[in-house]
Every structure is written in C-alpha cells, then in structure tokens.
mmCIF file of C-alpha atoms in Angstrom:
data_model
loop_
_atom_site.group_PDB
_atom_site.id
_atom_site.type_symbol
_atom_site.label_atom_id
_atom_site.label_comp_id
_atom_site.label_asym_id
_atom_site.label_seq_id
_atom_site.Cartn_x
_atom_site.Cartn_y
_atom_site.Cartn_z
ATOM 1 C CA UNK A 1 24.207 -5.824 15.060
ATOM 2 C CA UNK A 2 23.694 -2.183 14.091
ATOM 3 C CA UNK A 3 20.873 -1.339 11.805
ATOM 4 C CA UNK A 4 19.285 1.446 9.736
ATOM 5 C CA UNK A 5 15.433 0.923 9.530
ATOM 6 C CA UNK A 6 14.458 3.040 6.094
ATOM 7 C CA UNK A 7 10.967 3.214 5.822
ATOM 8 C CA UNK A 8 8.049 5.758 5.743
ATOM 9 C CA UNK A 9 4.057 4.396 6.445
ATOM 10 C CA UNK A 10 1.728 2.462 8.514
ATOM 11 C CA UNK A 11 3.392 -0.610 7.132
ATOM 12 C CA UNK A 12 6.421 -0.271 8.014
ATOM 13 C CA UNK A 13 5.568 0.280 11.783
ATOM 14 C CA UNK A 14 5.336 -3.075 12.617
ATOM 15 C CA UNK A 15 8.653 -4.623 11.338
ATOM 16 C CA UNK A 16 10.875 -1.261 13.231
ATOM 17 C CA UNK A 17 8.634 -2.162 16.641
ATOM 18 C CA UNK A 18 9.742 -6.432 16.101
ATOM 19 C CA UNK A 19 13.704 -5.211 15.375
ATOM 20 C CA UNK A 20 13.518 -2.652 18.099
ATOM 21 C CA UNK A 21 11.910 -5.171 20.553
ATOM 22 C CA UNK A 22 14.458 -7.787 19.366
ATOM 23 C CA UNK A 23 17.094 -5.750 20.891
ATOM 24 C CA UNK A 24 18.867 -5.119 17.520
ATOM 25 C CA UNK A 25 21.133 -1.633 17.759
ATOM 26 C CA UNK A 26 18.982 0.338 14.976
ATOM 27 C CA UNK A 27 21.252 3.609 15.079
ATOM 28 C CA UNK A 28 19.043 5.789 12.269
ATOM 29 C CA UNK A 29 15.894 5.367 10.927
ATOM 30 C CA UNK A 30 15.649 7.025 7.758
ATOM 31 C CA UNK A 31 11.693 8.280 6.061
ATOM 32 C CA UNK A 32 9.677 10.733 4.386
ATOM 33 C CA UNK A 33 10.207 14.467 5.990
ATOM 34 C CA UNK A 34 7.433 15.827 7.447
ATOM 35 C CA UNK A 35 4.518 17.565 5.072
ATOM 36 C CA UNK A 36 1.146 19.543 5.393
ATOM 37 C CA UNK A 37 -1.782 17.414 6.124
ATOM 38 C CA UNK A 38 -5.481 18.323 7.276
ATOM 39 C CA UNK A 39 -7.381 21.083 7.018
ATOM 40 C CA UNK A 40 -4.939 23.435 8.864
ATOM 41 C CA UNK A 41 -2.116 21.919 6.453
ATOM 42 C CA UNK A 42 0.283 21.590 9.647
ATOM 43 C CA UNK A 43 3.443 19.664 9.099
ATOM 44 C CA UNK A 44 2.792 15.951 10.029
ATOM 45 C CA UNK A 45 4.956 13.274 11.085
ATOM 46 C CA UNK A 46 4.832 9.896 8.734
ATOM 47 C CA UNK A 47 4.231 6.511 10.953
ATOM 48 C CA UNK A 48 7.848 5.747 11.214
ATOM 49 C CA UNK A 49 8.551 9.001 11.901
ATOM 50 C CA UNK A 50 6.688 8.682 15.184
ATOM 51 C CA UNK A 51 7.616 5.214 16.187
ATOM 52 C CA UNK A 52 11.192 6.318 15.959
ATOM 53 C CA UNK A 53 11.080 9.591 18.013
ATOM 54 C CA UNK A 54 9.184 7.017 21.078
ATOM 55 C CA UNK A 55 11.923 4.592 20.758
ATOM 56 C CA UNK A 56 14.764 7.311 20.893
ATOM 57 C CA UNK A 57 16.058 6.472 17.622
ATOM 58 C CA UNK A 58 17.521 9.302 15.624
ATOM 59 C CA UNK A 59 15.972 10.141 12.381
ATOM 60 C CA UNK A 60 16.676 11.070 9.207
ATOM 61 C CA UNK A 61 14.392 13.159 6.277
ATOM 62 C CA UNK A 62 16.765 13.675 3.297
ATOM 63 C CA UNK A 63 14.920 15.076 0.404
ATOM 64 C CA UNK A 64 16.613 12.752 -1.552
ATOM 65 C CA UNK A 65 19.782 10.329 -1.805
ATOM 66 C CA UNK A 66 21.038 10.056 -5.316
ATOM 67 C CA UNK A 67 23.999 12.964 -5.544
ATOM 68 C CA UNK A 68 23.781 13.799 -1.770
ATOM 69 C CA UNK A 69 26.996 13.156 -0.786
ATOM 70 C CA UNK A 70 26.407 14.817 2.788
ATOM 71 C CA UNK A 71 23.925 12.049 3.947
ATOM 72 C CA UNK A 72 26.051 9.429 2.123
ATOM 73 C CA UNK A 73 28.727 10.207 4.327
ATOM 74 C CA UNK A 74 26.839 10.297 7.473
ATOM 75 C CA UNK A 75 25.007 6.895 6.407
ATOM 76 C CA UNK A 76 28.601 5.404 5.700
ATOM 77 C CA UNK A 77 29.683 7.139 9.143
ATOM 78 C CA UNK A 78 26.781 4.517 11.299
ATOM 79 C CA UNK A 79 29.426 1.479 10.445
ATOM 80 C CA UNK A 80 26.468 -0.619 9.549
ATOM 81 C CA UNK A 81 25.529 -4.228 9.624
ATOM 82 C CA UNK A 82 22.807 -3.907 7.607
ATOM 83 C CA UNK A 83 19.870 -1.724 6.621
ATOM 84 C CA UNK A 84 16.258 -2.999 6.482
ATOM 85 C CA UNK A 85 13.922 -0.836 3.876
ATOM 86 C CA UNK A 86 10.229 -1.010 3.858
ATOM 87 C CA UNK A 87 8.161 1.553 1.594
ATOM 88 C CA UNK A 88 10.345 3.965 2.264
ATOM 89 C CA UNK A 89 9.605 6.443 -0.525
ATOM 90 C CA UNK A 90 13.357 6.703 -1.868
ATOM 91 C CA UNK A 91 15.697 4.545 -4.754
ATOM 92 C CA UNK A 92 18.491 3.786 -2.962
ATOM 93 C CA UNK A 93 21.751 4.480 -5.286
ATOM 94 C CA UNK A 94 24.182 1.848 -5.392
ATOM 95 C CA UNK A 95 26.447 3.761 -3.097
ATOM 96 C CA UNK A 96 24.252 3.168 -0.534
ATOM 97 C CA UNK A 97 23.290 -0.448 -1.286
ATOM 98 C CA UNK A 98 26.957 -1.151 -1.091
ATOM 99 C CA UNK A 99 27.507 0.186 2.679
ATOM 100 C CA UNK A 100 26.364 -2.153 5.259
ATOM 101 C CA UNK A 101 28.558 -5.102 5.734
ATOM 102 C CA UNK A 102 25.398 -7.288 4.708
ATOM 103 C CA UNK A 103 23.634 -5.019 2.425
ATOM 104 C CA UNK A 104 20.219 -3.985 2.415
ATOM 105 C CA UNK A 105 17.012 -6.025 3.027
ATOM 106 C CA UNK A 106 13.708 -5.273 1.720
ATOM 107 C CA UNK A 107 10.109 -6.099 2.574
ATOM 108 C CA UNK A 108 8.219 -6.359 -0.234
ATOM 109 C CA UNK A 109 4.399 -6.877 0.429
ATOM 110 C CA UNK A 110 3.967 -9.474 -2.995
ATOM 111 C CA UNK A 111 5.353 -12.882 -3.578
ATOM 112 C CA UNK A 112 8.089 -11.515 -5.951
ATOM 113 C CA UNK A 113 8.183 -11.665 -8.885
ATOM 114 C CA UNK A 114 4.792 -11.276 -9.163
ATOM 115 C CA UNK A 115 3.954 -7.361 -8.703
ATOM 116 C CA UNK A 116 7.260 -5.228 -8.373
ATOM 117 C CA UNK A 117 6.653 -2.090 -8.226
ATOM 118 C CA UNK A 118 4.938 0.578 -5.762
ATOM 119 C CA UNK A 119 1.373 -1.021 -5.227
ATOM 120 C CA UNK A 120 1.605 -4.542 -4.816
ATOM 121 C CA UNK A 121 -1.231 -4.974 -2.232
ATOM 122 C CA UNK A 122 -3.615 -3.027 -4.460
ATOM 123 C CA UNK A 123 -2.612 -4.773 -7.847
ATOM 124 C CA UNK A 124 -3.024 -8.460 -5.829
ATOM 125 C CA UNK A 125 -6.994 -8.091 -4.997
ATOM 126 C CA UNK A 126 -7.429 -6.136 -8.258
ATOM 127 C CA UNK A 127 -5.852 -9.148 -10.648
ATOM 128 C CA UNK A 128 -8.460 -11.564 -8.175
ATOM 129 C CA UNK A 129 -5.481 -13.251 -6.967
ATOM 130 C CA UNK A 130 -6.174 -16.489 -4.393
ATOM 131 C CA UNK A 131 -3.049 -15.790 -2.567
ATOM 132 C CA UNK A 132 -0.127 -13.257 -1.852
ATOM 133 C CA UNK A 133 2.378 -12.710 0.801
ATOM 134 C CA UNK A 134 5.647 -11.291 1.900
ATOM 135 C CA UNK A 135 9.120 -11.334 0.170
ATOM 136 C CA UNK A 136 12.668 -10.741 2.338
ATOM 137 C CA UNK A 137 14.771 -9.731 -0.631
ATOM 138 C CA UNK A 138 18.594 -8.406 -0.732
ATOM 139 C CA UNK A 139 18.526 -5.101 -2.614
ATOM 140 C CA UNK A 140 20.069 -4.195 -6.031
ATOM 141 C CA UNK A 141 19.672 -1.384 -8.615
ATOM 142 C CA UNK A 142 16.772 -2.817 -10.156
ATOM 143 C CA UNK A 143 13.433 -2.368 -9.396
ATOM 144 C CA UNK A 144 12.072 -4.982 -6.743
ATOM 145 C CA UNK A 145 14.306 -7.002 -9.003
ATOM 146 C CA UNK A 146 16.790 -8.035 -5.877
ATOM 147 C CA UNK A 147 17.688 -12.112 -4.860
ATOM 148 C CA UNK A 148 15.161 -13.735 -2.843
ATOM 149 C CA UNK A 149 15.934 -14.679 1.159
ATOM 150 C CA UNK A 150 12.407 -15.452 2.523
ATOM 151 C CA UNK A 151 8.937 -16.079 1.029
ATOM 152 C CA UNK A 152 5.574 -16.276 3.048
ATOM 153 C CA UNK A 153 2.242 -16.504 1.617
ATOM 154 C CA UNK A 154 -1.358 -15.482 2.880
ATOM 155 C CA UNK A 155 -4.943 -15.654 1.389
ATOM 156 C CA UNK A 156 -6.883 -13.500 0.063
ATOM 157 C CA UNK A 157 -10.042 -13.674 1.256
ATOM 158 C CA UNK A 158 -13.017 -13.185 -0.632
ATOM 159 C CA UNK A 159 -14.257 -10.060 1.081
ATOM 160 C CA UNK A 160 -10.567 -8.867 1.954
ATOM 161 C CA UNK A 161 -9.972 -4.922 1.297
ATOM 162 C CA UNK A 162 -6.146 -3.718 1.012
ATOM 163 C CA UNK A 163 -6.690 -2.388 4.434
ATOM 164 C CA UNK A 164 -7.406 -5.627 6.280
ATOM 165 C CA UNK A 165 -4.858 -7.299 3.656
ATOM 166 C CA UNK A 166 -2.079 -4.452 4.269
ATOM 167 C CA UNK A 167 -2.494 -4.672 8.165
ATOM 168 C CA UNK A 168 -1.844 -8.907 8.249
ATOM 169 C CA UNK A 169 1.609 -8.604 5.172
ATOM 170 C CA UNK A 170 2.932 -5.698 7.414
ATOM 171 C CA UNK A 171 2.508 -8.289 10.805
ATOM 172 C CA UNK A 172 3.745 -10.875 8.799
ATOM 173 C CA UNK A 173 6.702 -9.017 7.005
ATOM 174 C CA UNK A 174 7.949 -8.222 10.804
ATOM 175 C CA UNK A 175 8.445 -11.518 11.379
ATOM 176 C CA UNK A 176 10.017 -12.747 8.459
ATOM 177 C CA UNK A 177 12.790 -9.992 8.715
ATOM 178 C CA UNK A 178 13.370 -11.039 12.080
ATOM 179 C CA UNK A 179 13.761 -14.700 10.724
ATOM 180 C CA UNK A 180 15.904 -12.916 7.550
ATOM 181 C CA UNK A 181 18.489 -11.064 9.870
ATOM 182 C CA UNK A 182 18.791 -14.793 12.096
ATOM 183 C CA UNK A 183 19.059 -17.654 10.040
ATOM 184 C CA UNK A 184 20.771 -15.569 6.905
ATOM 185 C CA UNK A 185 19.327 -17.485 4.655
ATOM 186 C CA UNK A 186 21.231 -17.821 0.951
ATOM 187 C CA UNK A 187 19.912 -15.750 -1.610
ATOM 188 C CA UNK A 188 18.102 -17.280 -4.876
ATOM 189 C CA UNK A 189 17.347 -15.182 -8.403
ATOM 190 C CA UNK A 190 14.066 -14.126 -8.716
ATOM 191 C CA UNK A 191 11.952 -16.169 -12.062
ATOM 192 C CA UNK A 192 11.033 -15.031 -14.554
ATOM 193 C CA UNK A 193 8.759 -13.597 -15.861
ATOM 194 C CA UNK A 194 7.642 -10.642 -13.969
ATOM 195 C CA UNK A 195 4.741 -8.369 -13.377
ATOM 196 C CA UNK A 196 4.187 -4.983 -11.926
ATOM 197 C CA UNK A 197 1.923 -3.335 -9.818
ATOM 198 C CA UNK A 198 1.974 0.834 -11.367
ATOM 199 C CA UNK A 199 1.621 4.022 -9.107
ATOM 200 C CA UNK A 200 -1.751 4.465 -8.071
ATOM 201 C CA UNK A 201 -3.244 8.291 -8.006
ATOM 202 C CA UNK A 202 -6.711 9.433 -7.441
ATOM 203 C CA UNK A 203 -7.411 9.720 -10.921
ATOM 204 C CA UNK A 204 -7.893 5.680 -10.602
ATOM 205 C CA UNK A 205 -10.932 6.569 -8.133
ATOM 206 C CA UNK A 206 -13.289 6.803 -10.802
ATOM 207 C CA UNK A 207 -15.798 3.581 -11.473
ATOM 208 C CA UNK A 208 -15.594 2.613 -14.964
ATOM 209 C CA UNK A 209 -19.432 0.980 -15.078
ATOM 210 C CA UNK A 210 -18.880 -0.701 -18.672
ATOM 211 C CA UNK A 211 -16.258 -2.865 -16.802
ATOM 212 C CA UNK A 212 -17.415 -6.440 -15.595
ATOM 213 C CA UNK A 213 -19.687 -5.995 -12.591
ATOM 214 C CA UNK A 214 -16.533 -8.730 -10.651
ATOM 215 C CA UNK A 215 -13.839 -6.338 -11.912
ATOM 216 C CA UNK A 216 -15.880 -3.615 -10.353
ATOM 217 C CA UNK A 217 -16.060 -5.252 -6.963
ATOM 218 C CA UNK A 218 -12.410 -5.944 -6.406
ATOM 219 C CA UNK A 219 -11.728 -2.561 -7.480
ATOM 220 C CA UNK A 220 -14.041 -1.114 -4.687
ATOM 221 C CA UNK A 221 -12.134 -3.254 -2.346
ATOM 222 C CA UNK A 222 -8.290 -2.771 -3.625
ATOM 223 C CA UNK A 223 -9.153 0.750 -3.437
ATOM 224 C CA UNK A 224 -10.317 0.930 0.272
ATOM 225 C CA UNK A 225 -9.259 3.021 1.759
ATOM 226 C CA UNK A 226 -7.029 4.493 -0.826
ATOM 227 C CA UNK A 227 -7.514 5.927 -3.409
ATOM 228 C CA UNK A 228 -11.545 4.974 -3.096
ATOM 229 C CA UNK A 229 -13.706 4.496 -5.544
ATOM 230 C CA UNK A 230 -16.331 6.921 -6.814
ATOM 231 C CA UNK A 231 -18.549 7.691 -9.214
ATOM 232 C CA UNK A 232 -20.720 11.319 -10.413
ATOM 233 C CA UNK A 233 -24.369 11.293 -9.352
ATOM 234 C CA UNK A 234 -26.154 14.367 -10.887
ATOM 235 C CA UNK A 235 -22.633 16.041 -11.410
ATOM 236 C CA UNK A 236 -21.707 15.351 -7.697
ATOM 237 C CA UNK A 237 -19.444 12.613 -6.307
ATOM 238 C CA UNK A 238 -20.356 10.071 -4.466
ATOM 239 C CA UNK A 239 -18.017 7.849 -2.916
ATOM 240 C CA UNK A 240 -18.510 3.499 -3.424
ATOM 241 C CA UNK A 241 -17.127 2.115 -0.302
ATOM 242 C CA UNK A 242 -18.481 -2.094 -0.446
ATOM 243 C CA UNK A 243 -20.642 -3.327 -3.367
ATOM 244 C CA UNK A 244 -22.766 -6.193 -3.740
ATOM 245 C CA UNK A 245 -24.044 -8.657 -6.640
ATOM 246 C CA UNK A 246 -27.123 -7.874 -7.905
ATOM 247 C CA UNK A 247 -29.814 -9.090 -10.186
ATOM 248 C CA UNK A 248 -30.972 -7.529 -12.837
ATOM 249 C CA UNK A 249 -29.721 -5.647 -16.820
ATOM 250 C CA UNK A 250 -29.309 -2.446 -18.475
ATOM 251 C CA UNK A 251 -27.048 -0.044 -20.055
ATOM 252 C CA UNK A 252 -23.862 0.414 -17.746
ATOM 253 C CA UNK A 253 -23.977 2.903 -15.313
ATOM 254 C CA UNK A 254 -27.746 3.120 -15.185
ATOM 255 C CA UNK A 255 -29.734 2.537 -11.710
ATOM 256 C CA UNK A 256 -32.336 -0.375 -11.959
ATOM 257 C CA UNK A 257 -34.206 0.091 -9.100
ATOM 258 C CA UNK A 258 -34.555 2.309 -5.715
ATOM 259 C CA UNK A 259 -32.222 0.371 -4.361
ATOM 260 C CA UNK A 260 -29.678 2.402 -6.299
ATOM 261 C CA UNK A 261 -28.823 -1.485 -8.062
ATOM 262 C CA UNK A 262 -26.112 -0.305 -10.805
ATOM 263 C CA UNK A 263 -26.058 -2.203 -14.428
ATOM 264 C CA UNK A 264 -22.735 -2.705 -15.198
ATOM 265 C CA UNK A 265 -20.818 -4.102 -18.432
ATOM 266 C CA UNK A 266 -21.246 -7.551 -17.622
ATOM 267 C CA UNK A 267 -23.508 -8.126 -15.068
ATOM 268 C CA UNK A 268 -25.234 -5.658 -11.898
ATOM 269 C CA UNK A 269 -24.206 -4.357 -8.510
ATOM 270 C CA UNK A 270 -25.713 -2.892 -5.630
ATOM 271 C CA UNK A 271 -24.025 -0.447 -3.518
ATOM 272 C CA UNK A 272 -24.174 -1.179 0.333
ATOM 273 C CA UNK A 273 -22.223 1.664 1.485
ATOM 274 C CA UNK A 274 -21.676 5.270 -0.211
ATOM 275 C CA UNK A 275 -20.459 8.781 1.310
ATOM 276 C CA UNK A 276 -21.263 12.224 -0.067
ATOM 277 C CA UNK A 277 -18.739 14.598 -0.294
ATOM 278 C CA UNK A 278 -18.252 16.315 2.953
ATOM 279 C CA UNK A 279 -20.778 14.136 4.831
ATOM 280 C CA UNK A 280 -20.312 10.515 6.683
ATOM 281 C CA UNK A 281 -20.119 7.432 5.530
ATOM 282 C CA UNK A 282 -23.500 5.607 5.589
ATOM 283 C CA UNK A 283 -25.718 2.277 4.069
ATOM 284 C CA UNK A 284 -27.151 3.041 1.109
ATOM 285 C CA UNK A 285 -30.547 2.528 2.675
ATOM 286 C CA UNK A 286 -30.061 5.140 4.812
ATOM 287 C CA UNK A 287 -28.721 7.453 1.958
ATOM 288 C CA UNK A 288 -31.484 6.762 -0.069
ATOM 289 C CA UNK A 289 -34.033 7.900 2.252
ATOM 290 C CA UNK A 290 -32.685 11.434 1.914
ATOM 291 C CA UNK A 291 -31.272 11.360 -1.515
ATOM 292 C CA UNK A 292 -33.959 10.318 -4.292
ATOM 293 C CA UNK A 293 -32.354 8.085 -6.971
ATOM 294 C CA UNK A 294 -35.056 7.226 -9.700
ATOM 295 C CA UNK A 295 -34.276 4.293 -11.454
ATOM 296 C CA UNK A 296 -33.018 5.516 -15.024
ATOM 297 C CA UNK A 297 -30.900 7.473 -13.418
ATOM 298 C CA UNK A 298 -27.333 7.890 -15.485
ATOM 299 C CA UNK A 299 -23.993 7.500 -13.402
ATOM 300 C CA UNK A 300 -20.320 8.104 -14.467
#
C-alpha cells in the first residue's frame, strides 16, 4: 500500500514510526518547511521532518497547497493508496482529498465532534473534561467535520497537563491508524452538535485572577508547556507552571501570605512552581527566599 504521511510536530512522530515499522510503502511525507528557532534563529527541522530524513523517506515543504498546481501534480504523480494527515499545518483542497484511491485519514486528538478545530488537547483539560481520546476520520472540506472510522477514549487525570495528555493520544492515535488502514472500517457521520477548540497564541498566557480559583488550575495545566501561564509581579513576568488549592480570601490577584497564596475570583491558590524571565524553573519556596513577596502584594 503506498502512503503519504502529512504531518508536522511531536505528535505526529509516533503514528509515521508505527506505519513505517508496519512495513507500509510511505513514498512522501509532506510538513512544515524548515524556520528560525533559538537564539541564533538557525533554520530548524519540525519532528516529522527529522523522522522522515532517518527513515529515507522523501519530503516535502510546500508553502502552501491551495492553487499550487506544481505539488498537486507531483502528489497525484505518487499513485497513492492513501494519505494519513496528523497536525500537519495545511487545509488540504479538495483536489487533494480526492487523489488517493482511499482518500485521506486524519488523526484527530478529541473524540469528534467534541473540539474540532486546532487545539483539541488544550480545550479538553481546560472545559474539565473526565475523558477524551483519539478519532480516525476520512477527510472532507470541512473543518474536522469528516465521517468517523475509529474512536478511542482515555482519561483525564486529575493532575494531567497537555504534555503528559498529548504524549499518551499521539501513542494511542498510532495505533488506531494502524487498526484504520487494516480492518477499513465503514465510515459513520459525525453528531451533532459540535464544539471547537480556537487557535491558541501567547496572548492566552496571561492569568486572569478574577476567574474561579478551579478554572485557574486547569488553565495552568492545559497551558503546560505551551503557551504557559503567567502573570506581572511588580511589572515583571513571572511564569505559573503547577498551582495548588489554598485556604484563605481577598480581592483577586492579591497575595495572602508569604507563601505567595493568590486570592482568586472564587476561591485561593498557591503557586508550587514559578520561573522568572530568563532564569530556571524553581519551587516557589525556593523563589521566595530570594524574591520578597509581602502579602498585599497586587498581581495581574
């Protein structure tokens, strides 16, 4: 069977290494080009990028698809079976939808339809869902809106971050497109009705403390370790990276105690681990003990 793997990060990795290791003919891989990262800015390679170049497969970096009728032609040049797609950065037009002999296949990291869209894993912990999981679903024009071939679904555990949570729906999603691609299960409509996990950006790093101290505390942990959560101490930032419940009342945003507790809108937290900018991450004991925080203090 002759495949095109489209995909770009981390969590993609996983499912190319299970179809590679299957023995499956993938003939392109297709993700983001390279683009400046660190402090040098040097051009770096995304995670599929890499994974593809150690398992010999040639790869693709279009800027984009829709009107490029050079890369459609090469794509429609593979003589494809099918093309799996996992956060791969790209819409798909239906011109390319329509080439392989069996479509596309997406991995969706939500139990569709709940959150379509481009954060799923984020919008799960952040809604203080009990449960998410992995979709298989056969591509189409809309937006995550596809037929449904496999469903899987995982817990989400109390303390879970969207790292830990990412790391076990990327494992899982390689199976379950190895199971998709086997069995060929029949497609079923998605229900109805639908909700959407929106485009994170860093401006969503900032710790609104009139929220509900609970809403706070999945927010520190959908955001970890992107895009973080922060807050302005003395017109600095300073980074929230785990959170704890706390007792105690006051206006939000105002320290308690020197323990750095926090009041919030509806009830109190106490950071357990914060990072100044340009320094390491560290308890908040140990940040305290070289960083005064009198209680009164004001943060926002």
């Amino acid at each position: 069977m002759r495949l095109a793997f489209m995909g770009s990060p981390d969590f993609a990795v996983p499912a190319l290494e299970a179809l590679h290791g299957a023995g499956y003919d993938l003939v392109a891989a297709y993700c983001q080009p390279p683009r400046p990262a660190g402090r040098g800015h040097r051009l770096a390679k995304c995670a599929v990028h890499v994974a593809a170049e150690r398992f010999g497969i040639p790869v693709r970096n279009p800027t984009r698809l829709r009107h490029n009728a050079d890369e459609l032609a090469y794509f429609q040049s593979l003589g494809l079976d099918v093309a799996v797609v996992a956060a791969y950065g790209l819409i798909l037009p239906a011109d390319f939808l329509d080439t392989p002999k069996r479509g596309c296949l997406n991995i969706h990291a939500s139990l569709l339809p709940h959150w379509r869209g481009a954060a799923p894993i984020h919008a799960a912990i952040l809604a203080g869902e009990a449960e998410t999981g992995i979709t298989i679903m056969q591509m189409d024009q809309g937006l995550d809106t596809g037929p449904i071939l496999l469903t899987e679904s995982v817990t989400i555990g109390s303390a879970e971050t969207t790292a830990t949570l990412h790391d076990r729906l990327a494992a899982l999603g390689a199976r379950l497109i190895l199971r998709a691609l086997a069995e060929t299960p029949a497609p079923r409509p998605q229900p109805e009705p639908a909700t959407y996990a929106p485009k994170l950006s860093r401006m969503d790093a900032l710790i609104d403390w009139a929220a509900p101290a609970d809403a706070i505390e999945r927010r520190v942990r959908a955001f970890t370790p992107w895009p973080g959560t922060e807050t302005r101490l003395e017109g600095k930032t300073l980074k929230i990276l785990a959170v704890e419940p706390a007792e105690g009342c006051g206006d939000p945003g105002t320290v308690l105690d020197d323990r750095l507790t926090v009041a919030c809108g509806r009830g109190t937290l106490r950071p357990t681990m914060v990072q100044r900018a340009g320094r390491a991450a560290m308890p908040t004991e140990a940040f305290l003990r070289g960083y005064k925080v009198p209680p009164g203090t004001k943060l926002g």
